[in-house]
Amino acid sequence: MNRILSGIQPTHKMHLGNYLGAVRNWVALQDSFQTLYCVVDLHALTQPQEPEALRAQTRELAAVLLASGIDPARSIVFVQSQVTAHSELAWLFACMTPLGWLNRMTQFKDKAGKNRDKAGLGLYAYPVLMAADILIYRATHVPVGEDQKQHLELTREIAGSFNHRYGVEFFPLPEPQIMGTATRVMSLRDGTSKMSKSDSSDYSRINMTDDADAIALKFRKARTDPEPLPTETAGLAERPEANNLVNIYAALTHKTPQDVLGEFGGTPFSTFKGALTDVAVATLAPIAGEMNRLLGDPGYVDGVLRDGGEKARALAAETLAGVQDIVGLLKP
Ligand code: TRP
Protein backbone atom coordinates (compact mmCIF):
# COMPACT_ATOMS: atom_id res chain seq x y z
CA MET A 1 0.00 0.00 0.00
CA ASN A 2 1.21 3.49 -0.72
CA ARG A 3 2.57 5.25 2.29
CA ILE A 4 2.33 8.90 3.22
CA LEU A 5 4.61 10.73 5.59
CA SER A 6 4.31 14.37 6.46
CA GLY A 7 5.65 16.59 9.19
CA ILE A 8 4.77 19.85 10.85
CA GLN A 9 6.86 22.00 13.15
CA PRO A 10 5.70 22.71 16.70
CA THR A 11 6.89 26.28 16.49
CA HIS A 12 3.55 27.95 16.38
CA LYS A 13 0.01 28.20 17.34
CA MET A 14 -1.84 26.61 14.45
CA HIS A 15 -3.93 28.92 12.35
CA LEU A 16 -6.53 28.63 9.62
CA GLY A 17 -3.82 28.65 6.95
CA ASN A 18 -2.13 25.53 8.38
CA TYR A 19 -5.49 23.86 8.76
CA LEU A 20 -6.88 24.50 5.26
CA GLY A 21 -3.46 24.20 3.61
CA ALA A 22 -2.23 21.05 5.31
CA VAL A 23 -4.04 19.36 8.15
CA ARG A 24 -7.47 19.06 6.53
CA ASN A 25 -5.77 17.38 3.61
CA TRP A 26 -3.94 14.98 5.93
CA VAL A 27 -7.28 13.93 7.39
CA ALA A 28 -8.65 13.07 3.94
CA LEU A 29 -5.53 11.11 2.96
CA GLN A 30 -6.19 8.62 5.77
CA ASP A 31 -8.84 7.01 3.53
CA SER A 32 -6.50 5.99 0.75
CA PHE A 33 -2.99 5.65 2.21
CA GLN A 34 -1.11 4.26 5.13
CA THR A 35 -0.42 7.55 6.89
CA LEU A 36 2.33 8.68 9.25
CA TYR A 37 2.19 12.19 10.70
CA CYS A 38 5.08 13.55 12.62
CA VAL A 39 5.54 16.56 14.89
CA VAL A 40 9.05 17.60 13.89
CA ASP A 41 10.50 18.97 17.10
CA LEU A 42 14.11 18.46 15.94
CA HIS A 43 13.43 20.73 12.99
CA ALA A 44 12.03 23.33 15.38
CA LEU A 45 15.40 23.31 17.17
CA THR A 46 17.10 24.75 14.09
CA GLN A 47 15.91 28.05 15.61
CA PRO A 48 16.26 28.88 19.33
CA GLN A 49 13.36 27.53 21.42
CA GLU A 50 12.39 27.88 25.07
CA PRO A 51 12.49 24.33 26.46
CA GLU A 52 9.14 24.44 28.28
CA ALA A 53 7.45 26.21 25.39
CA LEU A 54 8.75 23.65 22.92
CA ARG A 55 7.40 20.79 25.01
CA ALA A 56 4.00 22.47 25.41
CA GLN A 57 3.76 23.34 21.71
CA THR A 58 4.64 19.77 20.73
CA ARG A 59 1.75 18.44 22.79
CA GLU A 60 -0.56 21.24 21.61
CA LEU A 61 0.16 20.58 17.98
CA ALA A 62 -0.56 16.89 18.47
CA ALA A 63 -3.86 17.90 20.09
CA VAL A 64 -4.78 20.03 17.07
CA LEU A 65 -4.06 17.13 14.74
CA LEU A 66 -6.25 14.78 16.77
CA ALA A 67 -9.01 17.38 17.19
CA SER A 68 -8.99 18.00 13.43
CA GLY A 69 -9.71 14.36 12.68
CA ILE A 70 -6.36 12.59 12.46
CA ASP A 71 -7.39 9.24 13.85
CA PRO A 72 -4.77 7.33 15.84
CA ALA A 73 -6.52 4.10 14.90
CA ARG A 74 -5.75 4.78 11.22
CA SER A 75 -2.65 7.00 11.32
CA ILE A 76 0.62 6.79 13.17
CA VAL A 77 0.91 10.11 15.00
CA PHE A 78 4.25 10.65 16.70
CA VAL A 79 7.03 12.98 17.72
CA GLN A 80 10.17 13.01 15.59
CA SER A 81 12.63 12.98 18.51
CA GLN A 82 11.00 9.84 19.93
CA VAL A 83 12.21 7.88 16.91
CA THR A 84 15.98 8.26 17.04
CA ALA A 85 16.46 6.44 13.73
CA HIS A 86 15.56 9.71 11.92
CA SER A 87 18.74 11.34 13.23
CA GLU A 88 20.87 8.28 12.60
CA LEU A 89 19.76 8.05 8.99
CA ALA A 90 20.26 11.81 8.63
CA TRP A 91 23.95 11.35 9.48
CA LEU A 92 24.38 8.63 6.89
CA PHE A 93 22.67 10.85 4.31
CA ALA A 94 24.79 13.83 5.38
CA CYS A 95 27.85 11.82 4.41
CA MET A 96 26.55 11.42 0.88
CA THR A 97 25.01 14.84 0.24
CA PRO A 98 27.27 17.24 -1.69
CA LEU A 99 27.41 20.79 -0.33
CA GLY A 100 26.48 21.99 -3.79
CA TRP A 101 23.02 20.48 -3.41
CA LEU A 102 22.48 22.18 -0.05
CA ASN A 103 23.77 25.50 -1.38
CA ARG A 104 20.86 25.61 -3.78
CA MET A 105 18.23 25.52 -1.01
CA THR A 106 16.35 28.80 -1.06
CA GLN A 107 14.84 28.28 2.40
CA PHE A 108 18.32 28.22 3.96
CA LYS A 109 19.24 31.41 2.13
CA ASP A 110 16.04 33.09 3.33
CA LYS A 111 16.35 31.93 6.92
CA ALA A 112 20.08 32.46 7.30
CA GLY A 113 19.81 35.95 5.86
CA LYS A 114 22.90 38.05 5.24
CA ASN A 115 24.98 36.80 8.12
CA ARG A 116 25.51 33.23 7.01
CA ASP A 117 28.45 32.60 9.32
CA LYS A 118 26.10 32.89 12.27
CA ALA A 119 23.58 30.36 10.92
CA GLY A 120 23.73 26.95 12.58
CA LEU A 121 24.81 23.72 10.95
CA GLY A 122 21.36 22.36 11.81
CA LEU A 123 19.66 24.99 9.68
CA TYR A 124 21.94 24.07 6.79
CA ALA A 125 21.39 20.34 7.29
CA TYR A 126 17.63 20.77 7.78
CA PRO A 127 16.69 19.29 4.38
CA VAL A 128 18.87 16.22 5.02
CA LEU A 129 16.96 15.50 8.22
CA MET A 130 13.73 16.01 6.30
CA ALA A 131 14.89 13.47 3.71
CA ALA A 132 15.59 11.05 6.56
CA ASP A 133 12.09 11.66 8.05
CA ILE A 134 10.58 10.59 4.76
CA LEU A 135 12.92 7.83 3.66
CA ILE A 136 13.21 6.09 7.03
CA TYR A 137 9.63 4.94 6.32
CA ARG A 138 10.25 4.49 2.60
CA ALA A 139 7.24 6.75 2.09
CA THR A 140 5.93 6.89 -1.47
CA HIS A 141 3.98 10.16 -1.23
CA VAL A 142 4.57 13.35 0.71
CA PRO A 143 1.94 16.08 1.01
CA VAL A 144 3.74 19.42 1.23
CA GLY A 145 3.13 23.05 0.47
CA GLU A 146 4.79 24.84 -2.47
CA ASP A 147 7.53 26.14 -0.16
CA GLN A 148 8.76 22.60 0.59
CA LYS A 149 8.89 21.38 -2.99
CA GLN A 150 12.61 21.99 -3.28
CA HIS A 151 13.29 19.97 -0.15
CA LEU A 152 11.31 17.10 -1.56
CA GLU A 153 13.27 17.30 -4.80
CA LEU A 154 16.46 16.98 -2.71
CA THR A 155 14.95 13.97 -0.92
CA ARG A 156 14.45 12.30 -4.30
CA GLU A 157 18.04 13.08 -5.26
CA ILE A 158 19.36 11.60 -2.03
CA ALA A 159 17.24 8.46 -2.45
CA GLY A 160 18.34 8.10 -6.06
CA SER A 161 21.99 8.61 -5.33
CA PHE A 162 21.91 6.08 -2.46
CA ASN A 163 20.32 3.48 -4.72
CA HIS A 164 22.79 4.24 -7.48
CA ARG A 165 25.92 4.28 -5.31
CA TYR A 166 25.14 0.90 -3.74
CA GLY A 167 23.49 -0.65 -6.77
CA VAL A 168 20.22 -1.29 -4.93
CA GLU A 169 16.55 -0.40 -5.30
CA PHE A 170 16.20 0.26 -1.62
CA PHE A 171 14.47 3.63 -1.44
CA PRO A 172 11.43 4.65 -3.49
CA LEU A 173 11.58 8.15 -4.98
CA PRO A 174 8.76 9.84 -3.04
CA GLU A 175 6.19 11.81 -5.00
CA PRO A 176 5.19 15.27 -3.83
CA GLN A 177 1.49 15.86 -3.35
CA ILE A 178 1.38 19.60 -3.73
CA MET A 179 -1.65 21.00 -2.04
CA GLY A 180 -3.95 23.23 -4.06
CA THR A 181 -3.26 26.93 -4.45
CA ALA A 182 -6.89 27.61 -3.52
CA THR A 183 -5.88 26.71 0.00
CA ARG A 184 -3.07 29.24 0.17
CA VAL A 185 -4.47 31.39 2.91
CA MET A 186 -3.17 34.95 3.08
CA SER A 187 -2.96 37.46 5.92
CA LEU A 188 -6.22 39.24 6.81
CA ARG A 189 -4.29 42.51 6.89
CA ASP A 190 -2.34 42.11 3.66
CA GLY A 191 -3.65 39.89 0.88
CA THR A 192 -0.20 39.59 -0.68
CA SER A 193 1.58 37.89 2.26
CA LYS A 194 0.90 34.45 3.68
CA MET A 195 -1.10 34.01 6.88
CA SER A 196 1.65 33.39 9.39
CA LYS A 197 2.21 32.78 13.07
CA SER A 198 5.12 35.17 13.06
CA ASP A 199 3.06 38.18 11.94
CA SER A 200 3.12 40.63 14.86
CA SER A 201 -0.58 41.40 14.48
CA ASP A 202 -2.95 38.75 15.81
CA TYR A 203 -5.61 40.33 13.57
CA SER A 204 -3.73 38.98 10.56
CA ARG A 205 -4.75 35.39 11.29
CA ILE A 206 -7.49 33.13 12.60
CA ASN A 207 -6.02 30.85 15.25
CA MET A 208 -7.39 27.35 15.71
CA THR A 209 -8.21 28.28 19.30
CA ASP A 210 -10.08 31.53 18.51
CA ASP A 211 -13.65 31.54 19.74
CA ALA A 212 -16.66 32.73 17.73
CA ASP A 213 -16.33 36.33 18.97
CA ALA A 214 -12.66 36.54 18.05
CA ILE A 215 -13.32 35.07 14.60
CA ALA A 216 -16.17 37.54 13.98
CA LEU A 217 -14.05 40.47 15.11
CA LYS A 218 -11.06 39.49 12.98
CA PHE A 219 -13.13 39.06 9.82
CA ARG A 220 -14.94 42.34 10.52
CA LYS A 221 -11.59 44.12 10.80
CA ALA A 222 -10.05 42.25 7.84
CA ARG A 223 -8.73 44.62 5.23
CA THR A 224 -10.87 45.01 2.12
CA ASP A 225 -11.46 47.63 -0.57
CA PRO A 226 -14.55 49.83 -1.02
CA GLU A 227 -16.00 47.95 -4.03
CA PRO A 228 -18.67 45.26 -3.59
CA LEU A 229 -17.67 41.71 -4.54
CA PRO A 230 -17.40 41.07 -8.30
CA THR A 231 -19.62 38.51 -10.01
CA GLU A 232 -16.75 36.84 -11.91
CA THR A 233 -13.37 35.59 -10.61
CA ALA A 234 -11.61 37.78 -13.19
CA GLY A 235 -12.78 40.73 -11.10
CA LEU A 236 -10.62 39.52 -8.20
CA ALA A 237 -7.37 39.79 -10.14
CA GLU A 238 -6.18 43.13 -8.73
CA ARG A 239 -7.90 42.72 -5.38
CA PRO A 240 -5.75 40.45 -3.19
CA GLU A 241 -7.75 40.96 0.01
CA ALA A 242 -11.09 40.26 -1.64
CA ASN A 243 -9.55 37.28 -3.40
CA ASN A 244 -8.27 35.89 -0.11
CA LEU A 245 -11.62 36.14 1.66
CA VAL A 246 -13.40 34.51 -1.27
CA ASN A 247 -10.82 31.71 -1.32
CA ILE A 248 -11.20 31.12 2.40
CA TYR A 249 -14.97 30.92 2.05
CA ALA A 250 -14.61 28.55 -0.91
CA ALA A 251 -12.16 26.30 0.94
CA LEU A 252 -14.33 26.17 4.06
CA THR A 253 -17.45 25.25 2.10
CA HIS A 254 -15.74 23.03 -0.52
CA LYS A 255 -17.03 25.30 -3.30
CA THR A 256 -15.22 26.97 -6.17
CA PRO A 257 -14.50 30.71 -5.94
CA GLN A 258 -16.84 31.16 -8.92
CA ASP A 259 -19.68 29.49 -7.01
CA VAL A 260 -19.03 31.79 -4.08
CA LEU A 261 -19.20 34.85 -6.34
CA GLY A 262 -22.37 33.45 -7.92
CA GLU A 263 -23.86 33.64 -4.45
CA PHE A 264 -22.26 36.86 -3.15
CA GLY A 265 -21.27 38.86 -6.26
CA GLY A 266 -22.54 42.44 -5.95
CA THR A 267 -23.03 42.26 -2.18
CA PRO A 268 -21.04 44.53 0.14
CA PHE A 269 -18.26 43.11 2.27
CA SER A 270 -20.23 43.59 5.47
CA THR A 271 -22.73 40.94 4.34
CA PHE A 272 -20.09 38.59 3.01
CA LYS A 273 -17.96 38.87 6.13
CA GLY A 274 -20.93 37.85 8.26
CA ALA A 275 -21.45 34.73 6.14
CA LEU A 276 -17.72 34.01 6.22
CA THR A 277 -17.72 34.21 10.01
CA ASP A 278 -20.60 31.73 10.17
CA VAL A 279 -18.87 29.10 8.03
CA ALA A 280 -15.54 29.59 9.81
CA VAL A 281 -17.15 29.21 13.22
CA ALA A 282 -19.06 26.12 12.05
CA THR A 283 -15.77 24.46 11.04
CA LEU A 284 -13.48 25.69 13.78
CA ALA A 285 -15.64 25.74 16.90
CA PRO A 286 -15.92 21.95 17.18
CA ILE A 287 -12.17 21.59 16.62
CA ALA A 288 -11.37 24.20 19.25
CA GLY A 289 -13.77 22.48 21.67
CA GLU A 290 -12.17 19.10 21.14
CA MET A 291 -8.73 20.61 21.40
CA ASN A 292 -9.51 22.19 24.75
CA ARG A 293 -10.84 18.86 25.96
CA LEU A 294 -7.63 17.13 24.84
CA LEU A 295 -5.39 19.76 26.42
CA GLY A 296 -7.24 19.11 29.68
CA ASP A 297 -6.09 15.50 29.38
CA PRO A 298 -2.39 15.72 28.49
CA GLY A 299 -1.85 12.14 29.64
CA TYR A 300 -4.12 10.96 26.83
CA VAL A 301 -2.28 12.99 24.19
CA ASP A 302 1.10 11.81 25.45
CA GLY A 303 -0.20 8.24 25.37
CA VAL A 304 -1.29 8.55 21.74
CA LEU A 305 2.16 9.91 20.89
CA ARG A 306 3.87 7.14 22.84
CA ASP A 307 1.90 4.46 20.95
CA GLY A 308 2.58 6.21 17.67
CA GLY A 309 6.27 6.40 18.51
CA GLU A 310 6.36 2.69 19.22
CA LYS A 311 4.79 1.82 15.87
CA ALA A 312 7.02 4.28 14.03
CA ARG A 313 10.14 2.91 15.74
CA ALA A 314 9.30 -0.60 14.58
CA LEU A 315 9.02 0.52 10.94
CA ALA A 316 12.06 2.79 11.14
CA ALA A 317 14.25 0.10 12.74
CA GLU A 318 13.76 -2.16 9.72
CA THR A 319 14.87 0.51 7.26
CA LEU A 320 17.81 1.61 9.40
CA ALA A 321 19.05 -1.98 9.77
CA GLY A 322 18.85 -2.38 6.00
CA VAL A 323 20.81 0.82 5.39
CA GLN A 324 23.46 -0.02 7.98
CA ASP A 325 23.95 -3.36 6.32
CA ILE A 326 24.15 -1.87 2.82
CA VAL A 327 26.72 0.79 3.75
CA GLY A 328 28.93 -1.68 5.62
CA LEU A 329 28.45 -1.01 9.32
CA LEU A 330 29.35 -3.97 11.52
CA LYS A 331 26.33 -5.57 13.16
CA PRO A 332 26.44 -5.89 16.97
N1 TRP B 1 10.03 21.22 6.45
C1 TRP B 1 8.62 21.02 6.66
C2 TRP B 1 7.93 22.38 6.85
O1 TRP B 1 8.46 23.25 7.49
C3 TRP B 1 8.37 20.15 7.85
C4 TRP B 1 8.87 18.77 7.64
C5 TRP B 1 9.90 18.19 8.29
C6 TRP B 1 8.35 17.81 6.75
N2 TRP B 1 10.06 16.89 7.88
C7 TRP B 1 9.13 16.64 6.94
C8 TRP B 1 7.32 17.83 5.81
C9 TRP B 1 8.90 15.49 6.17
C10 TRP B 1 7.08 16.69 5.06
C11 TRP B 1 7.88 15.53 5.25
O2 TRP B 1 6.81 22.53 6.41
JSON list of C-alpha atoms and ligand atoms in Angstrom, two decimals, residues 5-9 12 26 38 40 43 80 86 107 111 126 129-131 133-134 142-145 147-148 151-152 155, ligand 1:
[
{"chain": "A", "resi": 5, "resn": "LEU", "atom": "CA", "xyz": [4.61, 10.73, 5.59]},
{"chain": "A", "resi": 6, "resn": "SER", "atom": "CA", "xyz": [4.31, 14.37, 6.46]},
{"chain": "A", "resi": 7, "resn": "GLY", "atom": "CA", "xyz": [5.65, 16.59, 9.19]},
{"chain": "A", "resi": 8, "resn": "ILE", "atom": "CA", "xyz": [4.77, 19.85, 10.85]},
{"chain": "A", "resi": 9, "resn": "GLN", "atom": "CA", "xyz": [6.86, 22.00, 13.15]},
{"chain": "A", "resi": 12, "resn": "HIS", "atom": "CA", "xyz": [3.55, 27.95, 16.38]},
{"chain": "A", "resi": 26, "resn": "TRP", "atom": "CA", "xyz": [-3.94, 14.98, 5.93]},
{"chain": "A", "resi": 38, "resn": "CYS", "atom": "CA", "xyz": [5.08, 13.55, 12.62]},
{"chain": "A", "resi": 40, "resn": "VAL", "atom": "CA", "xyz": [9.05, 17.60, 13.89]},
{"chain": "A", "resi": 43, "resn": "HIS", "atom": "CA", "xyz": [13.43, 20.73, 12.99]},
{"chain": "A", "resi": 80, "resn": "GLN", "atom": "CA", "xyz": [10.17, 13.01, 15.59]},
{"chain": "A", "resi": 86, "resn": "HIS", "atom": "CA", "xyz": [15.56, 9.71, 11.92]},
{"chain": "A", "resi": 107, "resn": "GLN", "atom": "CA", "xyz": [14.84, 28.28, 2.40]},
{"chain": "A", "resi": 111, "resn": "LYS", "atom": "CA", "xyz": [16.35, 31.93, 6.92]},
{"chain": "A", "resi": 126, "resn": "TYR", "atom": "CA", "xyz": [17.63, 20.77, 7.78]},
{"chain": "A", "resi": 129, "resn": "LEU", "atom": "CA", "xyz": [16.96, 15.50, 8.22]},
{"chain": "A", "resi": 130, "resn": "MET", "atom": "CA", "xyz": [13.73, 16.01, 6.30]},
{"chain": "A", "resi": 131, "resn": "ALA", "atom": "CA", "xyz": [14.89, 13.47, 3.71]},
{"chain": "A", "resi": 133, "resn": "ASP", "atom": "CA", "xyz": [12.09, 11.66, 8.05]},
{"chain": "A", "resi": 134, "resn": "ILE", "atom": "CA", "xyz": [10.58, 10.59, 4.76]},
{"chain": "A", "resi": 142, "resn": "VAL", "atom": "CA", "xyz": [4.57, 13.35, 0.71]},
{"chain": "A", "resi": 143, "resn": "PRO", "atom": "CA", "xyz": [1.94, 16.08, 1.01]},
{"chain": "A", "resi": 144, "resn": "VAL", "atom": "CA", "xyz": [3.74, 19.42, 1.23]},
{"chain": "A", "resi": 145, "resn": "GLY", "atom": "CA", "xyz": [3.13, 23.05, 0.47]},
{"chain": "A", "resi": 147, "resn": "ASP", "atom": "CA", "xyz": [7.53, 26.14, -0.16]},
{"chain": "A", "resi": 148, "resn": "GLN", "atom": "CA", "xyz": [8.76, 22.60, 0.59]},
{"chain": "A", "resi": 151, "resn": "HIS", "atom": "CA", "xyz": [13.29, 19.97, -0.15]},
{"chain": "A", "resi": 152, "resn": "LEU", "atom": "CA", "xyz": [11.31, 17.10, -1.56]},
{"chain": "A", "resi": 155, "resn": "THR", "atom": "CA", "xyz": [14.95, 13.97, -0.92]},
{"chain": "B", "resi": 1, "resn": "TRP", "atom": "N1", "xyz": [10.03, 21.22, 6.45]},
{"chain": "B", "resi": 1, "resn": "TRP", "atom": "C1", "xyz": [8.62, 21.02, 6.66]},
{"chain": "B", "resi": 1, "resn": "TRP", "atom": "C2", "xyz": [7.93, 22.38, 6.85]},
{"chain": "B", "resi": 1, "resn": "TRP", "atom": "O1", "xyz": [8.46, 23.25, 7.49]},
{"chain": "B", "resi": 1, "resn": "TRP", "atom": "C3", "xyz": [8.37, 20.15, 7.85]},
{"chain": "B", "resi": 1, "resn": "TRP", "atom": "C4", "xyz": [8.87, 18.77, 7.64]},
{"chain": "B", "resi": 1, "resn": "TRP", "atom": "C5", "xyz": [9.90, 18.19, 8.29]},
{"chain": "B", "resi": 1, "resn": "TRP", "atom": "C6", "xyz": [8.35, 17.81, 6.75]},
{"chain": "B", "resi": 1, "resn": "TRP", "atom": "N2", "xyz": [10.06, 16.89, 7.88]},
{"chain": "B", "resi": 1, "resn": "TRP", "atom": "C7", "xyz": [9.13, 16.64, 6.94]},
{"chain": "B", "resi": 1, "resn": "TRP", "atom": "C8", "xyz": [7.32, 17.83, 5.81]},
{"chain": "B", "resi": 1, "resn": "TRP", "atom": "C9", "xyz": [8.90, 15.49, 6.17]},
{"chain": "B", "resi": 1, "resn": "TRP", "atom": "C10", "xyz": [7.08, 16.69, 5.06]},
{"chain": "B", "resi": 1, "resn": "TRP", "atom": "C11", "xyz": [7.88, 15.53, 5.25]},
{"chain": "B", "resi": 1, "resn": "TRP", "atom": "O2", "xyz": [6.81, 22.53, 6.41]}
]
